[in-house]
mmCIF file of C-alpha atoms in Angstrom:
data_model
loop_
_atom_site.group_PDB
_atom_site.id
_atom_site.type_symbol
_atom_site.label_atom_id
_atom_site.label_comp_id
_atom_site.label_asym_id
_atom_site.label_seq_id
_atom_site.Cartn_x
_atom_site.Cartn_y
_atom_site.Cartn_z
ATOM 1 C CA UNK A 975 0.000 0.000 0.000
ATOM 2 C CA UNK A 976 1.277 3.476 -0.961
ATOM 3 C CA UNK A 977 0.302 6.631 0.920
ATOM 4 C CA UNK A 978 -0.834 9.720 -0.968
ATOM 5 C CA UNK A 979 2.277 11.556 0.246
ATOM 6 C CA UNK A 980 4.562 8.826 -1.107
ATOM 7 C CA UNK A 981 2.626 8.822 -4.361
ATOM 8 C CA UNK A 982 3.025 12.598 -4.760
ATOM 9 C CA UNK A 983 6.752 12.356 -4.131
ATOM 10 C CA UNK A 984 6.951 9.791 -6.930
ATOM 11 C CA UNK A 985 4.762 11.984 -9.178
ATOM 12 C CA UNK A 986 7.120 14.944 -8.701
ATOM 13 C CA UNK A 987 10.066 12.748 -9.701
ATOM 14 C CA UNK A 988 8.187 11.514 -12.768
ATOM 15 C CA UNK A 989 7.350 15.076 -13.818
ATOM 16 C CA UNK A 990 11.058 15.947 -13.996
ATOM 17 C CA UNK A 991 11.505 13.479 -16.853
ATOM 18 C CA UNK A 992 9.684 15.920 -19.115
ATOM 19 C CA UNK A 993 12.049 18.842 -18.546
ATOM 20 C CA UNK A 994 13.168 20.283 -21.872
ATOM 21 C CA UNK A 995 10.590 18.541 -24.072
ATOM 22 C CA UNK A 996 7.146 19.758 -22.996
ATOM 23 C CA UNK A 997 7.184 23.521 -23.650
ATOM 24 C CA UNK A 998 5.018 25.471 -23.985
ATOM 25 C CA UNK A 999 3.275 22.970 -21.684
ATOM 26 C CA UNK A 1000 4.237 22.231 -18.063
ATOM 27 C CA UNK A 1001 5.937 19.144 -16.710
ATOM 28 C CA UNK A 1002 3.417 16.920 -14.913
ATOM 29 C CA UNK A 1003 3.628 13.592 -13.116
ATOM 30 C CA UNK A 1004 0.750 11.351 -12.046
ATOM 31 C CA UNK A 1005 0.144 8.171 -10.055
ATOM 32 C CA UNK A 1006 -3.098 6.217 -9.888
ATOM 33 C CA UNK A 1007 -3.820 4.230 -6.749
ATOM 34 C CA UNK A 1008 -6.418 1.473 -6.768
ATOM 35 C CA UNK A 1009 -9.094 1.227 -4.050
ATOM 36 C CA UNK A 1010 -6.645 -0.854 -1.990
ATOM 37 C CA UNK A 1011 -3.937 1.825 -2.193
ATOM 38 C CA UNK A 1012 -1.706 -0.076 -4.587
ATOM 39 C CA UNK A 1013 -0.181 1.698 -7.607
ATOM 40 C CA UNK A 1014 -2.136 0.695 -10.722
ATOM 41 C CA UNK A 1015 -0.782 3.290 -13.168
ATOM 42 C CA UNK A 1016 1.731 6.092 -13.502
ATOM 43 C CA UNK A 1017 2.795 8.544 -16.158
ATOM 44 C CA UNK A 1018 4.332 11.884 -17.030
ATOM 45 C CA UNK A 1019 3.860 14.454 -19.775
ATOM 46 C CA UNK A 1020 6.716 13.628 -22.153
ATOM 47 C CA UNK A 1021 6.329 16.099 -25.030
ATOM 48 C CA UNK A 1022 4.100 18.915 -26.221
ATOM 49 C CA UNK A 1023 1.108 17.515 -28.089
ATOM 50 C CA UNK A 1024 1.531 14.098 -26.515
ATOM 51 C CA UNK A 1025 -0.755 12.475 -23.951
ATOM 52 C CA UNK A 1026 -0.931 14.178 -20.575
ATOM 53 C CA UNK A 1027 0.343 12.435 -17.447
ATOM 54 C CA UNK A 1028 -3.154 11.482 -16.284
ATOM 55 C CA UNK A 1029 -3.993 9.901 -19.651
ATOM 56 C CA UNK A 1030 -0.807 7.810 -19.621
ATOM 57 C CA UNK A 1031 -1.575 6.607 -16.085
ATOM 58 C CA UNK A 1032 -5.205 5.850 -16.934
ATOM 59 C CA UNK A 1033 -4.137 3.804 -19.954
ATOM 60 C CA UNK A 1034 -1.942 1.658 -17.689
ATOM 61 C CA UNK A 1035 -4.578 1.277 -15.023
ATOM 62 C CA UNK A 1036 -7.596 0.464 -17.162
ATOM 63 C CA UNK A 1037 -10.542 -0.691 -15.042
ATOM 64 C CA UNK A 1038 -8.333 -0.821 -11.942
ATOM 65 C CA UNK A 1039 -8.629 2.996 -11.717
ATOM 66 C CA UNK A 1040 -12.343 2.768 -10.848
ATOM 67 C CA UNK A 1041 -12.906 3.715 -7.244
ATOM 68 C CA UNK A 1042 -9.267 4.708 -6.836
ATOM 69 C CA UNK A 1043 -7.247 7.888 -6.284
ATOM 70 C CA UNK A 1044 -5.410 10.071 -8.787
ATOM 71 C CA UNK A 1045 -2.334 11.851 -7.381
ATOM 72 C CA UNK A 1046 -1.073 14.543 -9.762
ATOM 73 C CA UNK A 1047 1.431 17.399 -9.547
ATOM 74 C CA UNK A 1048 -0.720 19.951 -11.432
ATOM 75 C CA UNK A 1049 -4.481 20.496 -11.548
ATOM 76 C CA UNK A 1050 -5.977 18.343 -14.332
ATOM 77 C CA UNK A 1051 -6.726 20.451 -17.403
ATOM 78 C CA UNK A 1052 -10.289 21.409 -18.179
ATOM 79 C CA UNK A 1053 -10.083 22.296 -21.861
ATOM 80 C CA UNK A 1054 -9.638 20.669 -25.247
ATOM 81 C CA UNK A 1055 -6.413 21.589 -27.028
ATOM 82 C CA UNK A 1056 -4.252 19.111 -28.891
ATOM 83 C CA UNK A 1057 -5.575 16.597 -26.344
ATOM 84 C CA UNK A 1058 -8.882 16.302 -24.499
ATOM 85 C CA UNK A 1059 -9.608 17.517 -20.950
ATOM 86 C CA UNK A 1060 -8.034 15.314 -18.293
ATOM 87 C CA UNK A 1061 -10.786 16.197 -15.823
ATOM 88 C CA UNK A 1062 -13.380 14.510 -18.040
ATOM 89 C CA UNK A 1063 -11.133 11.486 -18.548
ATOM 90 C CA UNK A 1064 -10.806 11.022 -14.792
ATOM 91 C CA UNK A 1065 -14.568 11.294 -14.368
ATOM 92 C CA UNK A 1066 -15.152 8.728 -17.108
ATOM 93 C CA UNK A 1067 -12.639 6.364 -15.484
ATOM 94 C CA UNK A 1068 -14.628 6.401 -12.232
ATOM 95 C CA UNK A 1069 -11.911 7.626 -9.891
ATOM 96 C CA UNK A 1070 -13.162 8.426 -6.381
ATOM 97 C CA UNK A 1071 -10.572 10.985 -5.264
ATOM 98 C CA UNK A 1072 -8.060 13.380 -6.871
ATOM 99 C CA UNK A 1073 -5.088 14.840 -4.958
ATOM 100 C CA UNK A 1074 -3.438 17.874 -6.565
ATOM 101 C CA UNK A 1075 -0.146 19.561 -5.628
ATOM 102 C CA UNK A 1076 -0.471 22.860 -7.546
ATOM 103 C CA UNK A 1077 -3.472 24.711 -8.998
ATOM 104 C CA UNK A 1078 -3.182 25.548 -12.712
ATOM 105 C CA UNK A 1079 -2.606 29.329 -13.065
ATOM 106 C CA UNK A 1080 -3.601 29.503 -16.743
ATOM 107 C CA UNK A 1081 -7.197 30.669 -17.375
ATOM 108 C CA UNK A 1082 -7.640 28.408 -20.404
ATOM 109 C CA UNK A 1083 -6.720 25.190 -18.559
ATOM 110 C CA UNK A 1084 -7.859 25.963 -15.005
ATOM 111 C CA UNK A 1085 -11.153 24.735 -13.555
ATOM 112 C CA UNK A 1086 -10.432 21.037 -13.569
ATOM 113 C CA UNK A 1087 -10.809 20.775 -9.793
ATOM 114 C CA UNK A 1088 -14.221 22.450 -9.900
ATOM 115 C CA UNK A 1089 -15.365 20.104 -12.677
ATOM 116 C CA UNK A 1090 -14.232 17.086 -10.664
ATOM 117 C CA UNK A 1091 -16.028 18.274 -7.537
ATOM 118 C CA UNK A 1092 -19.194 18.925 -9.521
ATOM 119 C CA UNK A 1093 -19.065 15.280 -10.639
ATOM 120 C CA UNK A 1094 -18.974 14.122 -7.005
ATOM 121 C CA UNK A 1095 -15.259 13.369 -6.861
ATOM 122 C CA UNK A 1096 -13.328 14.252 -3.701
ATOM 123 C CA UNK A 1097 -10.576 16.796 -4.454
ATOM 124 C CA UNK A 1098 -7.686 17.778 -2.180
ATOM 125 C CA UNK A 1099 -5.046 20.365 -3.106
ATOM 126 C CA UNK A 1100 -1.677 21.479 -1.786
ATOM 127 C CA UNK A 1101 0.039 18.154 -1.044
ATOM 128 C CA UNK A 1102 3.807 18.708 -1.473
ATOM 129 C CA UNK A 1103 2.988 22.021 -3.159
ATOM 130 C CA UNK A 1104 6.422 23.614 -2.615
ATOM 131 C CA UNK A 1105 8.230 20.559 -4.002
ATOM 132 C CA UNK A 1106 5.973 20.390 -7.062
ATOM 133 C CA UNK A 1107 6.283 24.144 -7.701
ATOM 134 C CA UNK A 1108 10.074 23.928 -7.554
ATOM 135 C CA UNK A 1109 10.067 21.110 -10.095
ATOM 136 C CA UNK A 1110 7.847 23.168 -12.413
ATOM 137 C CA UNK A 1111 9.289 26.568 -11.514
ATOM 138 C CA UNK A 1112 10.243 27.599 -15.051
ATOM 139 C CA UNK A 1113 6.779 27.027 -16.524
ATOM 140 C CA UNK A 1114 4.917 28.439 -13.533
ATOM 141 C CA UNK A 1115 7.076 31.575 -13.481
ATOM 142 C CA UNK A 1116 6.743 32.023 -17.222
ATOM 143 C CA UNK A 1117 2.946 31.800 -17.378
ATOM 144 C CA UNK A 1118 2.526 34.045 -14.335
ATOM 145 C CA UNK A 1119 4.818 36.761 -15.750
ATOM 146 C CA UNK A 1120 4.325 36.349 -19.458
ATOM 147 C CA UNK A 1121 8.068 35.923 -20.060
ATOM 148 C CA UNK A 1122 10.464 32.971 -19.881
ATOM 149 C CA UNK A 1123 12.227 31.898 -16.694
ATOM 150 C CA UNK A 1124 15.892 32.916 -17.027
ATOM 151 C CA UNK A 1125 18.856 31.054 -15.553
ATOM 152 C CA UNK A 1126 22.291 32.677 -15.848
ATOM 153 C CA UNK A 1127 25.014 30.030 -16.044
ATOM 154 C CA UNK A 1128 28.699 30.897 -15.789
ATOM 155 C CA UNK A 1129 32.067 29.301 -15.080
ATOM 156 C CA UNK A 1130 34.807 31.191 -13.272
ATOM 157 C CA UNK A 1131 37.926 30.873 -11.167
ATOM 158 C CA UNK A 1132 37.857 31.485 -7.421
ATOM 159 C CA UNK A 1133 38.740 35.116 -8.089
ATOM 160 C CA UNK A 1134 35.883 35.562 -10.546
ATOM 161 C CA UNK A 1135 37.760 35.348 -13.852
ATOM 162 C CA UNK A 1136 36.243 33.724 -16.914
ATOM 163 C CA UNK A 1137 39.388 34.063 -19.051
ATOM 164 C CA UNK A 1138 43.090 34.739 -18.542
ATOM 165 C CA UNK A 1139 44.833 38.012 -19.433
ATOM 166 C CA UNK A 1140 45.730 36.653 -22.887
ATOM 167 C CA UNK A 1141 42.086 35.745 -23.539
ATOM 168 C CA UNK A 1142 42.421 31.989 -23.130
ATOM 169 C CA UNK A 1143 39.526 30.305 -21.336
ATOM 170 C CA UNK A 1144 39.659 26.602 -22.253
ATOM 171 C CA UNK A 1145 39.209 25.093 -19.855
ATOM 172 C CA UNK A 1146 38.224 27.086 -16.788
ATOM 173 C CA UNK A 1147 36.041 24.284 -15.450
ATOM 174 C CA UNK A 1148 36.527 20.529 -15.222
ATOM 175 C CA UNK A 1149 35.366 17.918 -17.731
ATOM 176 C CA UNK A 1150 32.733 16.821 -15.207
ATOM 177 C CA UNK A 1151 31.366 20.366 -14.997
ATOM 178 C CA UNK A 1152 31.241 20.671 -18.771
ATOM 179 C CA UNK A 1153 29.293 17.419 -18.958
ATOM 180 C CA UNK A 1154 26.953 18.723 -16.265
ATOM 181 C CA UNK A 1155 26.309 21.831 -18.372
ATOM 182 C CA UNK A 1156 25.112 19.662 -21.237
ATOM 183 C CA UNK A 1157 22.631 18.004 -18.890
ATOM 184 C CA UNK A 1158 21.483 21.487 -17.863
ATOM 185 C CA UNK A 1159 21.136 22.548 -21.506
ATOM 186 C CA UNK A 1160 18.942 19.515 -22.174
ATOM 187 C CA UNK A 1161 16.335 20.825 -19.709
ATOM 188 C CA UNK A 1162 15.816 24.264 -21.309
ATOM 189 C CA UNK A 1163 14.034 25.586 -24.382
ATOM 190 C CA UNK A 1164 16.589 28.179 -25.469
ATOM 191 C CA UNK A 1165 20.254 29.090 -24.923
ATOM 192 C CA UNK A 1166 21.066 32.812 -25.116
ATOM 193 C CA UNK A 1167 24.473 34.389 -25.732
ATOM 194 C CA UNK A 1168 25.725 37.758 -26.923
ATOM 195 C CA UNK A 1169 27.449 38.303 -30.246
ATOM 196 C CA UNK A 1170 30.677 39.009 -28.345
ATOM 197 C CA UNK A 1171 30.753 35.393 -27.202
ATOM 198 C CA UNK A 1172 30.140 34.200 -30.765
ATOM 199 C CA UNK A 1173 32.972 36.369 -32.120
ATOM 200 C CA UNK A 1174 35.397 35.359 -29.336
ATOM 201 C CA UNK A 1175 34.676 31.646 -28.939
ATOM 202 C CA UNK A 1176 32.517 30.526 -31.910
ATOM 203 C CA UNK A 1177 30.452 28.143 -29.727
ATOM 204 C CA UNK A 1178 28.023 25.656 -31.247
ATOM 205 C CA UNK A 1179 25.603 25.865 -28.275
ATOM 206 C CA UNK A 1180 24.220 22.365 -28.672
ATOM 207 C CA UNK A 1181 23.410 19.502 -26.317
ATOM 208 C CA UNK A 1182 25.960 16.732 -26.779
ATOM 209 C CA UNK A 1183 26.979 13.483 -25.165
ATOM 210 C CA UNK A 1184 30.562 14.306 -24.209
ATOM 211 C CA UNK A 1185 31.541 10.624 -24.157
ATOM 212 C CA UNK A 1186 31.193 10.292 -27.926
ATOM 213 C CA UNK A 1187 30.289 13.800 -29.123
ATOM 214 C CA UNK A 1188 26.910 12.798 -30.530
ATOM 215 C CA UNK A 1189 24.134 15.390 -30.613
ATOM 216 C CA UNK A 1190 20.994 14.927 -28.555
ATOM 217 C CA UNK A 1191 17.775 14.424 -30.525
ATOM 218 C CA UNK A 1192 16.078 17.431 -28.921
ATOM 219 C CA UNK A 1193 18.038 20.671 -29.243
ATOM 220 C CA UNK A 1194 17.203 24.019 -27.609
ATOM 221 C CA UNK A 1195 16.754 27.123 -29.726
ATOM 222 C CA UNK A 1196 20.064 28.999 -30.060
ATOM 223 C CA UNK A 1197 19.610 32.743 -29.550
ATOM 224 C CA UNK A 1198 22.323 35.301 -30.353
ATOM 225 C CA UNK A 1199 21.720 38.845 -29.089
ATOM 226 C CA UNK A 1200 23.338 40.731 -31.963
ATOM 227 C CA UNK A 1201 22.098 44.309 -31.979
ATOM 228 C CA UNK A 1202 23.913 45.390 -35.130
ATOM 229 C CA UNK A 1203 24.070 42.133 -37.117
ATOM 230 C CA UNK A 1204 27.724 41.147 -36.634
ATOM 231 C CA UNK A 1205 27.320 37.355 -36.473
ATOM 232 C CA UNK A 1206 29.551 35.841 -39.219
ATOM 233 C CA UNK A 1207 27.859 33.801 -41.914
ATOM 234 C CA UNK A 1208 30.152 30.864 -41.128
ATOM 235 C CA UNK A 1209 29.591 30.972 -37.346
ATOM 236 C CA UNK A 1210 28.876 27.556 -35.861
ATOM 237 C CA UNK A 1211 25.587 28.796 -34.369
ATOM 238 C CA UNK A 1212 24.325 29.079 -37.964
ATOM 239 C CA UNK A 1213 24.858 25.393 -38.721
ATOM 240 C CA UNK A 1214 22.079 22.814 -39.081
ATOM 241 C CA UNK A 1215 22.651 21.152 -35.704
ATOM 242 C CA UNK A 1216 19.902 23.179 -33.980
ATOM 243 C CA UNK A 1217 17.477 26.025 -34.753
ATOM 244 C CA UNK A 1218 18.898 29.547 -34.355
ATOM 245 C CA UNK A 1219 17.489 33.055 -33.927
ATOM 246 C CA UNK A 1220 19.915 35.928 -34.546
ATOM 247 C CA UNK A 1221 18.225 38.807 -32.703
ATOM 248 C CA UNK A 1222 18.967 42.303 -34.017
ATOM 249 C CA UNK A 1223 17.695 45.581 -32.638
ATOM 250 C CA UNK A 1224 15.936 46.236 -35.924
ATOM 251 C CA UNK A 1225 13.988 42.976 -35.672
ATOM 252 C CA UNK A 1226 13.279 42.756 -31.926
ATOM 253 C CA UNK A 1227 13.078 46.412 -30.946
ATOM 254 C CA UNK A 1228 15.716 48.762 -29.598
ATOM 255 C CA UNK A 1229 16.336 49.899 -26.066
ATOM 256 C CA UNK A 1230 18.755 52.610 -24.933
ATOM 257 C CA UNK A 1231 21.711 53.241 -27.243
ATOM 258 C CA UNK A 1232 19.941 51.341 -30.018
ATOM 259 C CA UNK A 1233 20.717 47.892 -28.616
ATOM 260 C CA UNK A 1234 18.295 44.966 -28.358
ATOM 261 C CA UNK A 1235 15.508 45.607 -25.852
ATOM 262 C CA UNK A 1236 15.846 42.635 -23.500
ATOM 263 C CA UNK A 1237 12.233 42.765 -22.346
ATOM 264 C CA UNK A 1238 11.120 42.670 -25.979
ATOM 265 C CA UNK A 1239 13.498 39.756 -26.575
ATOM 266 C CA UNK A 1240 11.924 37.728 -23.769
ATOM 267 C CA UNK A 1241 8.421 38.621 -24.949
ATOM 268 C CA UNK A 1242 9.362 37.376 -28.402
ATOM 269 C CA UNK A 1243 10.748 34.143 -27.005
ATOM 270 C CA UNK A 1244 7.591 33.569 -24.970
ATOM 271 C CA UNK A 1245 5.526 34.023 -28.137
ATOM 272 C CA UNK A 1246 7.664 31.308 -29.747
ATOM 273 C CA UNK A 1247 6.730 28.869 -26.962
ATOM 274 C CA UNK A 1248 9.941 29.303 -24.963
ATOM 275 C CA UNK A 1249 9.357 29.037 -21.222
ATOM 276 C CA UNK A 1250 12.848 28.193 -19.898
ATOM 277 C CA UNK A 1251 15.961 30.138 -20.966
ATOM 278 C CA UNK A 1252 19.616 29.454 -20.200
ATOM 279 C CA UNK A 1253 21.712 32.632 -20.396
ATOM 280 C CA UNK A 1254 25.291 31.569 -21.091
ATOM 281 C CA UNK A 1255 27.135 34.757 -21.847
ATOM 282 C CA UNK A 1256 29.024 36.816 -22.076
ATOM 283 C CA UNK A 1257 29.729 39.030 -19.076
ATOM 284 C CA UNK A 1258 28.267 42.185 -20.630
ATOM 285 C CA UNK A 1259 25.009 40.547 -21.638
ATOM 286 C CA UNK A 1260 24.722 38.861 -18.236
ATOM 287 C CA UNK A 1261 25.177 42.257 -16.575
ATOM 288 C CA UNK A 1262 22.467 43.756 -18.750
ATOM 289 C CA UNK A 1263 19.997 40.995 -17.846
ATOM 290 C CA UNK A 1264 20.798 41.345 -14.140
ATOM 291 C CA UNK A 1265 20.540 45.130 -14.191
ATOM 292 C CA UNK A 1266 17.151 44.860 -15.866
ATOM 293 C CA UNK A 1267 15.898 42.431 -13.196
ATOM 294 C CA UNK A 1268 15.435 39.648 -15.748
ATOM 295 C CA UNK A 1269 17.456 36.841 -14.105
ATOM 296 C CA UNK A 1270 15.568 34.369 -11.907
ATOM 297 C CA UNK A 1271 18.278 31.853 -11.061
ATOM 298 C CA UNK A 1272 22.078 31.662 -11.126
ATOM 299 C CA UNK A 1273 24.144 28.500 -11.586
ATOM 300 C CA UNK A 1274 27.873 28.998 -11.150
ATOM 301 C CA UNK A 1275 30.723 26.549 -11.680
ATOM 302 C CA UNK A 1276 33.672 27.727 -9.573
ATOM 303 C CA UNK A 1277 37.049 26.217 -10.435
ATOM 304 C CA UNK A 1278 39.822 25.958 -7.829
ATOM 305 C CA UNK A 1279 42.097 28.270 -9.823
ATOM 306 C CA UNK A 1280 43.409 31.821 -9.421
ATOM 307 C CA UNK A 1281 44.290 34.127 -12.316
ATOM 308 C CA UNK A 1282 44.549 37.589 -10.757
ATOM 309 C CA UNK A 1283 43.870 39.227 -14.120
ATOM 310 C CA UNK A 1284 41.795 38.695 -17.221
ATOM 311 C CA UNK A 1285 38.137 38.888 -18.167
ATOM 312 C CA UNK A 1286 35.651 38.867 -15.311
ATOM 313 C CA UNK A 1287 32.539 36.687 -15.359
ATOM 314 C CA UNK A 1288 30.259 39.714 -14.968
ATOM 315 C CA UNK A 1289 30.397 43.301 -16.220
ATOM 316 C CA UNK A 1290 28.177 46.233 -15.151
ATOM 317 C CA UNK A 1291 25.142 44.745 -13.435
ATOM 318 C CA UNK A 1292 23.913 48.220 -12.513
ATOM 319 C CA UNK A 1293 25.374 48.135 -8.997
ATOM 320 C CA UNK A 1294 27.038 51.366 -7.901
ATOM 321 C CA UNK A 1295 27.200 50.899 -4.151
ATOM 322 C CA UNK A 1296 27.152 48.007 -1.704
ATOM 323 C CA UNK A 1297 23.588 48.837 -0.693
ATOM 324 C CA UNK A 1298 22.493 48.002 -4.247
ATOM 325 C CA UNK A 1299 24.261 44.628 -4.359
ATOM 326 C CA UNK A 1300 22.218 41.839 -5.898
ATOM 327 C CA UNK A 1301 21.664 39.223 -3.197
ATOM 328 C CA UNK A 1302 21.220 35.506 -3.761
ATOM 329 C CA UNK A 1303 19.625 32.681 -1.803
ATOM 330 C CA UNK A 1304 21.464 29.391 -2.209
ATOM 331 C CA UNK A 1305 19.369 26.374 -3.159
ATOM 332 C CA UNK A 1306 22.178 23.878 -3.607
ATOM 333 C CA UNK A 1307 25.975 23.599 -3.402
ATOM 334 C CA UNK A 1308 27.690 20.495 -4.778
ATOM 335 C CA UNK A 1309 31.123 19.333 -5.862
ATOM 336 C CA UNK A 1310 31.270 18.489 -9.570
ATOM 337 C CA UNK A 1311 34.634 16.984 -10.454
ATOM 338 C CA UNK A 1312 37.134 19.369 -8.908
ATOM 339 C CA UNK A 1313 34.750 22.342 -9.083
ATOM 340 C CA UNK A 1314 32.013 23.697 -6.868
ATOM 341 C CA UNK A 1315 28.606 24.199 -8.457
ATOM 342 C CA UNK A 1316 26.115 26.476 -6.740
ATOM 343 C CA UNK A 1317 22.489 27.069 -7.600
ATOM 344 C CA UNK A 1318 20.821 30.188 -6.233
ATOM 345 C CA UNK A 1319 17.824 32.417 -6.809
ATOM 346 C CA UNK A 1320 17.827 36.200 -6.915
ATOM 347 C CA UNK A 1321 16.460 37.519 -3.642
ATOM 348 C CA UNK A 1322 13.320 39.544 -4.211
ATOM 349 C CA UNK A 1323 13.381 43.083 -2.810
ATOM 350 C CA UNK A 1324 11.864 46.474 -3.656
ATOM 351 C CA UNK A 1325 13.915 48.043 -6.407
ATOM 352 C CA UNK A 1326 13.871 51.051 -8.652
ATOM 353 C CA UNK A 1327 16.218 49.487 -11.165
ATOM 354 C CA UNK A 1328 15.464 50.514 -14.749
ATOM 355 C CA UNK A 1329 13.425 48.143 -16.884
ATOM 356 C CA UNK A 1330 16.052 48.340 -19.637
ATOM 357 C CA UNK A 1331 19.832 48.517 -19.650
ATOM 358 C CA UNK A 1332 22.131 49.843 -22.373
ATOM 359 C CA UNK A 1333 24.729 47.119 -21.978
ATOM 360 C CA UNK A 1334 23.135 44.357 -24.076
ATOM 361 C CA UNK A 1335 25.160 43.104 -27.041
#
């Protein structure tokens, strides 16, 4: 017999399997418990347009779902899109009780709980809510704000350098950290860099298996913030390995000094179905995003090296005095190879920072 709490913990873990493949939809996990409390079906939302988690679990359970309990990380949808409403499917299957971690914040899909209650089904909400929200934080943040969730990722030495005085930067971080970055890339919808990074390093910005160099089947959108159209025609980001958007000020809209308006950039990405963005560089573009209040999370790989000179990992984040310092709350600190990886969120506080910043590429 499995408790509802144990089932929700498993559902949250299942939901994570959909990271990187479900946008613009959320990640969702579901377990179905029979009347005796045994697991009779489980599922997760694997890709946009595919069956929802509840439908996958119901297909496994069949008649064993009747009289049982559905445990799901997000409120069952109540509308017909590329798939039918999950609330109606649960009613038709004869489930007795539905336990939900997080209410759906989208007007078009919300209302599933009310529909279930109207059909005489017991509905409970809030079980492991914080855990489920954290696992779905990118999608939830995006739909609540109308712009993608932004993670700034960087690698630096202990003294904050991302390159030596002569410009060399390969490799600041360990092989294990670089492999970890490819796992991180596989969970996002888009990777954003500035044209300065393209000109300096000519990155491919793909998801690869570093053991054999093969490309992953699903590739994030590559986004180059290139205000004045300087990306070379033979740059690796223009190859056929993944889709690419070269964003110019003329196409996306200009902010101060005629550079790409970063708010407009994120609005454009949201319209393209992007909900989860990985900001990879360079230091000027990262500073512009931070100064504009557009970074939600920071992941840093800190190598046990000292350079004393060279390019810093961050330039001009709009901080002029210690009182204006951007403060972080650590979520996780781990050793990856010989490096330390930290994950932190930007601490929310009242701010009069400008909505735009002139330092974008």
